[in-house]
Short mmCIF file of C-alpha atoms and ligand atoms in Angstrom, two decimals:
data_model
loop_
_atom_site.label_atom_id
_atom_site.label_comp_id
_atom_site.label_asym_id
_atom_site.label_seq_id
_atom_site.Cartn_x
_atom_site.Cartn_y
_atom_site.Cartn_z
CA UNK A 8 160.87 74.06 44.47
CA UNK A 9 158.07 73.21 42.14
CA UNK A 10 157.20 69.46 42.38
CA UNK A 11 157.15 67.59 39.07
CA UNK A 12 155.09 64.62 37.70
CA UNK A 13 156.24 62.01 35.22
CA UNK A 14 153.60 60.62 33.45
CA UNK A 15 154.65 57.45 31.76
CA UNK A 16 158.04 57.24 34.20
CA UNK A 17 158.30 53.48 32.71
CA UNK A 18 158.92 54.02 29.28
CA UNK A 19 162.11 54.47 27.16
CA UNK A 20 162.42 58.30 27.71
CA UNK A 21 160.65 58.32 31.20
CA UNK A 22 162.74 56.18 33.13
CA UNK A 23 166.00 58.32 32.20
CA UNK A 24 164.34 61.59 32.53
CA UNK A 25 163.02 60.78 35.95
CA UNK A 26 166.44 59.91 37.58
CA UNK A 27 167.85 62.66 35.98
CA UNK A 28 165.31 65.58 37.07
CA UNK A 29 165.58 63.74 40.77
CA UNK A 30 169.42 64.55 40.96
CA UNK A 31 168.70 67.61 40.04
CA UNK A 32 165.61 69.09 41.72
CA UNK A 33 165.46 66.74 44.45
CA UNK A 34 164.28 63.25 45.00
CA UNK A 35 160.91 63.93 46.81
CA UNK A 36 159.80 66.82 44.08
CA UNK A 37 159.81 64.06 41.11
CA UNK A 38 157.19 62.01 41.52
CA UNK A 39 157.27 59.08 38.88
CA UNK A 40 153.61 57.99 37.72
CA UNK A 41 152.85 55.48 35.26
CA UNK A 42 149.83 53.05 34.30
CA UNK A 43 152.03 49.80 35.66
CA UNK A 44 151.79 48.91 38.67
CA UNK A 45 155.63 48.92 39.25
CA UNK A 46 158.83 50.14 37.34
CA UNK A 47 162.44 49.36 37.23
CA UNK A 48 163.99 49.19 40.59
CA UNK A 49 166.06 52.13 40.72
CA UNK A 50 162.94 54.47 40.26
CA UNK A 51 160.74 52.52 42.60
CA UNK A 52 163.50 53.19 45.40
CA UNK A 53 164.67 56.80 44.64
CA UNK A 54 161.66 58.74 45.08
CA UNK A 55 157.54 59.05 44.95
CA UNK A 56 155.73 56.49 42.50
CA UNK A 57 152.15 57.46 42.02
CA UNK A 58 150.27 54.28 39.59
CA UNK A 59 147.80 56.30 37.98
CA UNK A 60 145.69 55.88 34.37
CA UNK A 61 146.30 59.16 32.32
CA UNK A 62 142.93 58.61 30.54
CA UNK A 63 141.37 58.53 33.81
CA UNK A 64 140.97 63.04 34.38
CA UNK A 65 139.71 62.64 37.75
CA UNK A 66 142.41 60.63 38.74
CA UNK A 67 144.76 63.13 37.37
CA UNK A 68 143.11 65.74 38.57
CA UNK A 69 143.53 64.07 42.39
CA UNK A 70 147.23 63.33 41.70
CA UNK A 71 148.16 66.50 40.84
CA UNK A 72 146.11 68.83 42.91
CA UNK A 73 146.66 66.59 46.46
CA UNK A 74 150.66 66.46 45.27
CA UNK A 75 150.29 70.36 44.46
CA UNK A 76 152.51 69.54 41.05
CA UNK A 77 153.30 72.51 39.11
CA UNK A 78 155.27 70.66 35.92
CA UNK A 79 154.31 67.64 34.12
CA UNK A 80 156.44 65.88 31.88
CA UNK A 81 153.83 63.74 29.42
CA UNK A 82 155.26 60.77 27.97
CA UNK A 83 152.63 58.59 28.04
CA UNK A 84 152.36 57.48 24.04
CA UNK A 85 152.29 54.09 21.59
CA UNK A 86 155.14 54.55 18.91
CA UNK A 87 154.84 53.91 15.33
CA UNK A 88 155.38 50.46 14.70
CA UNK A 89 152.25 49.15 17.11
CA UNK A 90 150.09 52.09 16.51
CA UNK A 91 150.04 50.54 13.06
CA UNK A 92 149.07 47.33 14.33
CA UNK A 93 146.08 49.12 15.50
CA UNK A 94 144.97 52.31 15.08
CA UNK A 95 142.20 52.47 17.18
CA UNK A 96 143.61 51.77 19.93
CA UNK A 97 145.99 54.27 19.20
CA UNK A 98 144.18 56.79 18.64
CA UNK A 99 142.61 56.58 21.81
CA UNK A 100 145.12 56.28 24.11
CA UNK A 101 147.59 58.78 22.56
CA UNK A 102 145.22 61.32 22.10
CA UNK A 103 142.64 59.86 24.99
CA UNK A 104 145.66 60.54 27.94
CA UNK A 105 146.89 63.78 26.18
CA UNK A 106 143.43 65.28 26.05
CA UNK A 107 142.58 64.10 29.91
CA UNK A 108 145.86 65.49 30.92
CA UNK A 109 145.46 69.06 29.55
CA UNK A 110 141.58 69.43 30.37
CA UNK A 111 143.25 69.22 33.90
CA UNK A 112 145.84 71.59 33.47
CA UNK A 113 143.46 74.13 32.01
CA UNK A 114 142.06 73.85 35.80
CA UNK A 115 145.11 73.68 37.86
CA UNK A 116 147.29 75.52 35.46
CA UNK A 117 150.41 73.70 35.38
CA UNK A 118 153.31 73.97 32.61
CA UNK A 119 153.98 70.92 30.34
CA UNK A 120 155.75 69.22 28.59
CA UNK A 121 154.48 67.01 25.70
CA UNK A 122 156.61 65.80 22.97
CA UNK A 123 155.81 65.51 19.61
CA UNK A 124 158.13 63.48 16.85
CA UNK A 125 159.47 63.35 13.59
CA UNK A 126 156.03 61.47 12.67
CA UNK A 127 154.73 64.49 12.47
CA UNK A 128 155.33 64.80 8.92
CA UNK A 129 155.12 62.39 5.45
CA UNK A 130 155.75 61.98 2.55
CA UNK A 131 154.93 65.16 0.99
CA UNK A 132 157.13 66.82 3.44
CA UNK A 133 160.33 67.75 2.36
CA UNK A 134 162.71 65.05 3.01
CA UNK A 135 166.10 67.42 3.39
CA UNK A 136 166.81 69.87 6.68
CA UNK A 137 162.69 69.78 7.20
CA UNK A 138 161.84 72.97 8.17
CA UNK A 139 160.07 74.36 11.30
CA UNK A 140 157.21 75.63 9.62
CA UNK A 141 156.18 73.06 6.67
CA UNK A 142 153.89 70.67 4.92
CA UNK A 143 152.87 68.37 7.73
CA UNK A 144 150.34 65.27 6.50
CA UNK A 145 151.95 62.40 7.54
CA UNK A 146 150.56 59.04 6.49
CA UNK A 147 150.93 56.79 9.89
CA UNK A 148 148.21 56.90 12.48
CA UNK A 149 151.16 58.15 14.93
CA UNK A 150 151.92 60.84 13.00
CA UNK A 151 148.33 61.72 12.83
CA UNK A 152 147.95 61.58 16.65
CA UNK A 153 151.47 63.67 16.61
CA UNK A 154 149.96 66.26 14.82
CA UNK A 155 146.71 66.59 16.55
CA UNK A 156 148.53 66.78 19.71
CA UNK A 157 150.75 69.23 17.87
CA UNK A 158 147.54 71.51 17.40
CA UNK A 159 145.34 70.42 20.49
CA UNK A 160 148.31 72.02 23.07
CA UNK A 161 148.91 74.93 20.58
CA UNK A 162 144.82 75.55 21.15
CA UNK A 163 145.11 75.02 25.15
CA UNK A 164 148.05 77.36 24.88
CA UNK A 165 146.08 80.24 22.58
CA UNK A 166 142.54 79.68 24.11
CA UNK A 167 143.29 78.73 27.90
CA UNK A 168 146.90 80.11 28.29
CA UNK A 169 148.61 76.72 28.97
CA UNK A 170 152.62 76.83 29.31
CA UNK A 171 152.65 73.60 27.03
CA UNK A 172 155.62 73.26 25.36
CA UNK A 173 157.05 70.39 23.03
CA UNK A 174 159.88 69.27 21.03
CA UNK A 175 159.83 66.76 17.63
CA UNK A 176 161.87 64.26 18.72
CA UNK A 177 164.31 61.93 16.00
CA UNK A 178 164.40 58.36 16.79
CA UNK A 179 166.14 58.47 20.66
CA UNK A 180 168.70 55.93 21.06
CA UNK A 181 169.66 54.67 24.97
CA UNK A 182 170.32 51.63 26.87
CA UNK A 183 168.44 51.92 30.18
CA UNK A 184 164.99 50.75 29.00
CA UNK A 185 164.32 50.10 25.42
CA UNK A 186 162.03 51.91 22.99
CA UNK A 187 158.46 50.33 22.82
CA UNK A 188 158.06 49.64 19.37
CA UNK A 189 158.84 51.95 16.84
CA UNK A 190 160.13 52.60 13.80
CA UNK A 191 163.39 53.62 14.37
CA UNK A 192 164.15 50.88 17.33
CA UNK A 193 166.91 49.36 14.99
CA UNK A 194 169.07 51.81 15.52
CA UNK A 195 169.01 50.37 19.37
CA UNK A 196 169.00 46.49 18.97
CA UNK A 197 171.99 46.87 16.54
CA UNK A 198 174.26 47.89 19.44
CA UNK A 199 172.94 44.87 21.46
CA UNK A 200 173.09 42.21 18.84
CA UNK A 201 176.54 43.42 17.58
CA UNK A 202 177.76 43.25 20.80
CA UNK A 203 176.25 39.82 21.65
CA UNK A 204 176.33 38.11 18.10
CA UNK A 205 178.38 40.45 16.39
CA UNK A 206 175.47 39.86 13.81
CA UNK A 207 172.37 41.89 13.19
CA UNK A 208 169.81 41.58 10.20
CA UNK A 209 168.23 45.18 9.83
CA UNK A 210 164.28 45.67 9.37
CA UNK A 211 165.04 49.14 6.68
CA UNK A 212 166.77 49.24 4.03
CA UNK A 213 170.67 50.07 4.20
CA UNK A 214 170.28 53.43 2.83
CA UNK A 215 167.03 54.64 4.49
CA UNK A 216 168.29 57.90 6.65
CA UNK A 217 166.46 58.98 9.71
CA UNK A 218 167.14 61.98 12.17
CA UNK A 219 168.31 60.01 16.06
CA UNK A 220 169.61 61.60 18.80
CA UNK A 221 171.00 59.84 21.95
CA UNK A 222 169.31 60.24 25.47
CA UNK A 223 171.23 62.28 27.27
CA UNK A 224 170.39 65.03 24.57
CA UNK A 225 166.49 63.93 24.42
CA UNK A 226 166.54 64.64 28.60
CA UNK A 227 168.32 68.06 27.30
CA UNK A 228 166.10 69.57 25.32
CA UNK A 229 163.44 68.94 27.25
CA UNK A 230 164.52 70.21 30.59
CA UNK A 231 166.17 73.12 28.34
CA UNK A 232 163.07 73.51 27.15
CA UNK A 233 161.00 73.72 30.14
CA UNK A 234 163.32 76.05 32.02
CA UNK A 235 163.62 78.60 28.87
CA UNK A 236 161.48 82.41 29.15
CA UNK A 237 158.17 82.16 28.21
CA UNK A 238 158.76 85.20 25.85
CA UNK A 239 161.54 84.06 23.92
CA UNK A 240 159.69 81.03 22.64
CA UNK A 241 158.18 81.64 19.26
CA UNK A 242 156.74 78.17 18.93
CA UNK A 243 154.94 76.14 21.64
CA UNK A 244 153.94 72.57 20.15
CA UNK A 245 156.60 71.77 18.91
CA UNK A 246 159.86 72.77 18.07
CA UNK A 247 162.48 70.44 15.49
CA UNK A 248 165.32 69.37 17.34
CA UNK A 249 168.28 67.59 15.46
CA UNK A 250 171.77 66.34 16.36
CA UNK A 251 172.63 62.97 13.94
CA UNK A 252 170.72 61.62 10.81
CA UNK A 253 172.34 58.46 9.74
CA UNK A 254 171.54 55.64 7.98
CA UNK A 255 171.47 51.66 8.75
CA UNK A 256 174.69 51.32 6.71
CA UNK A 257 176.95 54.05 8.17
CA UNK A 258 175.49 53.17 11.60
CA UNK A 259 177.00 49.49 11.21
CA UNK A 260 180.08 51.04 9.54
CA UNK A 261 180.63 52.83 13.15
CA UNK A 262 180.30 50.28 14.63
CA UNK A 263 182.77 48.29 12.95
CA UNK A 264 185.18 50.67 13.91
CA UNK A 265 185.27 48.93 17.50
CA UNK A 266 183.65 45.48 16.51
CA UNK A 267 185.94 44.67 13.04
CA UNK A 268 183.95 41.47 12.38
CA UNK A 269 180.23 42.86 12.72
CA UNK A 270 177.87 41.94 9.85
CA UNK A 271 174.75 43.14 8.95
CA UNK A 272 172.10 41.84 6.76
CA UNK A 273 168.30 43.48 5.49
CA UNK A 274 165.42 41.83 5.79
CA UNK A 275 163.09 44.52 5.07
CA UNK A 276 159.81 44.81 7.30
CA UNK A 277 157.43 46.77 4.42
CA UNK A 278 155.34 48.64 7.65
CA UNK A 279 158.09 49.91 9.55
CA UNK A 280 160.22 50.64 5.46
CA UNK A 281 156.68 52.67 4.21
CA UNK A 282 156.93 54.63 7.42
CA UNK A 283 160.75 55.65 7.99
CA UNK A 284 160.52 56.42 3.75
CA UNK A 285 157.62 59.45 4.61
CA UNK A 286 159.83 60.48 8.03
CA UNK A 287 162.29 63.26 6.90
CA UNK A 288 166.13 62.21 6.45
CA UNK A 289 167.26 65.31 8.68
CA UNK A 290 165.37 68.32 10.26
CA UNK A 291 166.46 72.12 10.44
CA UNK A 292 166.31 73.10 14.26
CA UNK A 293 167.44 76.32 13.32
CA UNK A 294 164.64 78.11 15.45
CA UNK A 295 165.63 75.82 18.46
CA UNK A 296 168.98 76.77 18.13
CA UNK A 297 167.97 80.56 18.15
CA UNK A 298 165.14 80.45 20.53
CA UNK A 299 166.12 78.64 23.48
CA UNK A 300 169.72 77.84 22.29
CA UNK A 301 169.63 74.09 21.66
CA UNK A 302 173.05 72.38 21.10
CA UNK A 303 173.38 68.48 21.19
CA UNK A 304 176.72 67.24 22.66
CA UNK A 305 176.47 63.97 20.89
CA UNK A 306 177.28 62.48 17.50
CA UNK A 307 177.13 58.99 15.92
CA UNK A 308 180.67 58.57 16.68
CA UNK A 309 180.66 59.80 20.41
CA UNK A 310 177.33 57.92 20.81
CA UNK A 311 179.33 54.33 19.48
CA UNK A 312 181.39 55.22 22.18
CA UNK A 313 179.29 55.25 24.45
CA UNK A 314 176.72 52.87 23.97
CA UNK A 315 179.56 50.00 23.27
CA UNK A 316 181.29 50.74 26.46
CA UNK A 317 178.21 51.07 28.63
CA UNK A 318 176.68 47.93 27.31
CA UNK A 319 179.82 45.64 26.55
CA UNK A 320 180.60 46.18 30.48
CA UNK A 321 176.97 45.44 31.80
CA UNK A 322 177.02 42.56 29.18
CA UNK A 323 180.22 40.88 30.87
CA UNK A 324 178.99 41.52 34.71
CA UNK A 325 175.65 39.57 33.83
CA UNK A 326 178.07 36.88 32.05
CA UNK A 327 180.42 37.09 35.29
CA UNK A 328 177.30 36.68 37.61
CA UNK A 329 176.08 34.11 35.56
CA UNK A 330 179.10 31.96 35.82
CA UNK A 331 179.32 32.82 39.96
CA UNK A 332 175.70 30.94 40.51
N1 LIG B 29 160.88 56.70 17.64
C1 LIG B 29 159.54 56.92 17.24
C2 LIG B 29 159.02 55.78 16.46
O1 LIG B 29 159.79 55.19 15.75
C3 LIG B 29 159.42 58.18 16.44
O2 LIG B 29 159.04 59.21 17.24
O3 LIG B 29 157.86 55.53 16.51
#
């Protein structure tokens, strides 16, 4: 079995995707690797936790070649909404880690994994089923580090023969370890506050639509990804992949369907509005579809579901555990 690194095992996507590639390929060939010193419990305690600093190449050269790791997942990135905050700093680390990490691949030749987003485009993209192939100049320093990364593996790939492979993910919606500040977060908090306050006052505007997909389908295409024939890939870095575009309206209109008296109201943040308005409303993953056979199994109803039920019961054991102390 080939062992796998996380890098960035403590994020939103991370966390998820390690537990899930340790059911399935074994506890001991996932290691989890992140720049904290420590992550949420259930990783620390169900396999190999390696603290490491993705800038750092000599560190990830160590890692990788001592651990003889022949996948890395690469999640290590700052979303939208603090990249803005400063730019600088994010172009350095999301292109400073990404560049470390595949100088050492082109070394030890491992296959990757690194994600790209719909950031990747702007607002001279077009807005409706975006295409694969398109006008890609987005206007957010994310998006610019997206699409340098975009290009940067599609040169290691090319040049040095690197199995790097990517997806553009839509805003990913979970309840395990929340996003880390981007643009489409809303779409997360407005399951916890309805449940909690059955109140939530929205940061975009009601009728601003954005591609999301839940997590369960985010850890799919990726692992689908990885494990797909080189040769039937026509695309490396990265391929669209779609499965709900909604807006902040119909999302709360869902969810009144279980919670009858939820409200929400807009105050509307003009960083995180100018940013969603240049992201496209819905993408074509046609080629996904045909390449590598992409299929979501979750909608914005089936999602509801989901994410009320999950967090409504871990709500009422904290309450019940509360009230036992
Ligand atoms: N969810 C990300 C963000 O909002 C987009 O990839 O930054």
């Amino acid at each position: 079995m080939d062992k796998i690194l996380i890098i960035g095992a403590g994020g939103q996507i991370g966390t998820e995707l390690t537990t899930y590639l340790r059911k399935e390929y074994g506890e001991k060939n996932v290691i989890a690797s992140d720049i904290r010193a420590t992550l949420h419990d259930d990783l620390m305690e169900s396999g190999p936790f390696i603290r490491m600093d993705a800038m750092d190449s000599r560190q990830v050269y160590q890692v990788i070649q001592k651990e003889k790791v022949k996948q890395v997942y690469f999640l290590a990135a700052i979303l939208s909404a603090v990249c803005e905050k400063n730019p600088e700093m994010a172009w350095d680390i999301n292109m400073g880690t990404m560049n470390s990490v595949l100088r050492v691949a082109k070394e030890l030749k491992f296959k990757m994994f690194v994600p790209s987003s719909i950031g990747a485009f702007g607002k001279t993209t077009p807005k409706d089923q975006t295409k694969q192939e398109t006008i890609q100049r987005p206007n957010s320093i994310y998006g610019v580090t997206k699409v340098a990364g975009e290009l940067l593996c599609d040169y290691y790939h090319d040049r040095y023969g690197i199995d790097v492979r990517g997806v553009r993910y839509p805003g990913i919606i979970s309840n395990v370890v929340p996003p880390g500040g981007g643009t489409t977060d809303y779409a997360v908090d407005i399951y916890h506050k309805a449940i909690k306050f059955n109140k939530y006052t929205c940061y975009l505007k009601e009728d601003t639509y954005l591609d999301m997909m839940y997590m369960p389908d985010a850890i799919k295409a990726a692992v689908t990804l990885m494990e797909a024939g080189h040769d039937s890939l026509r695309y490396h870095n990265s391929y669209n992949v779609g499965s709900m575009s909604f807006s902040p309206k119909i999302q709360a209109d869902e969810i009144k369907k279980h919670l009858p008296n939820f409200k929400i109201n807009y105050k509307v943040d003009p960083v995180r509005q100018s940013i969603a308005d240049s992201w496209p409303n819905s993408m074509d993953d046609s080629a996904a579809r045909e390449d590598w056979g992409w299929e979501p199994d979750y909608n914005l109803e089936s999602m509801t579901n989901d994410m009320i039920k999950v967090l409504s019961e871990r709500f009422a054991r904290r309450n019940k555990d509360e009230e036992t102390k």
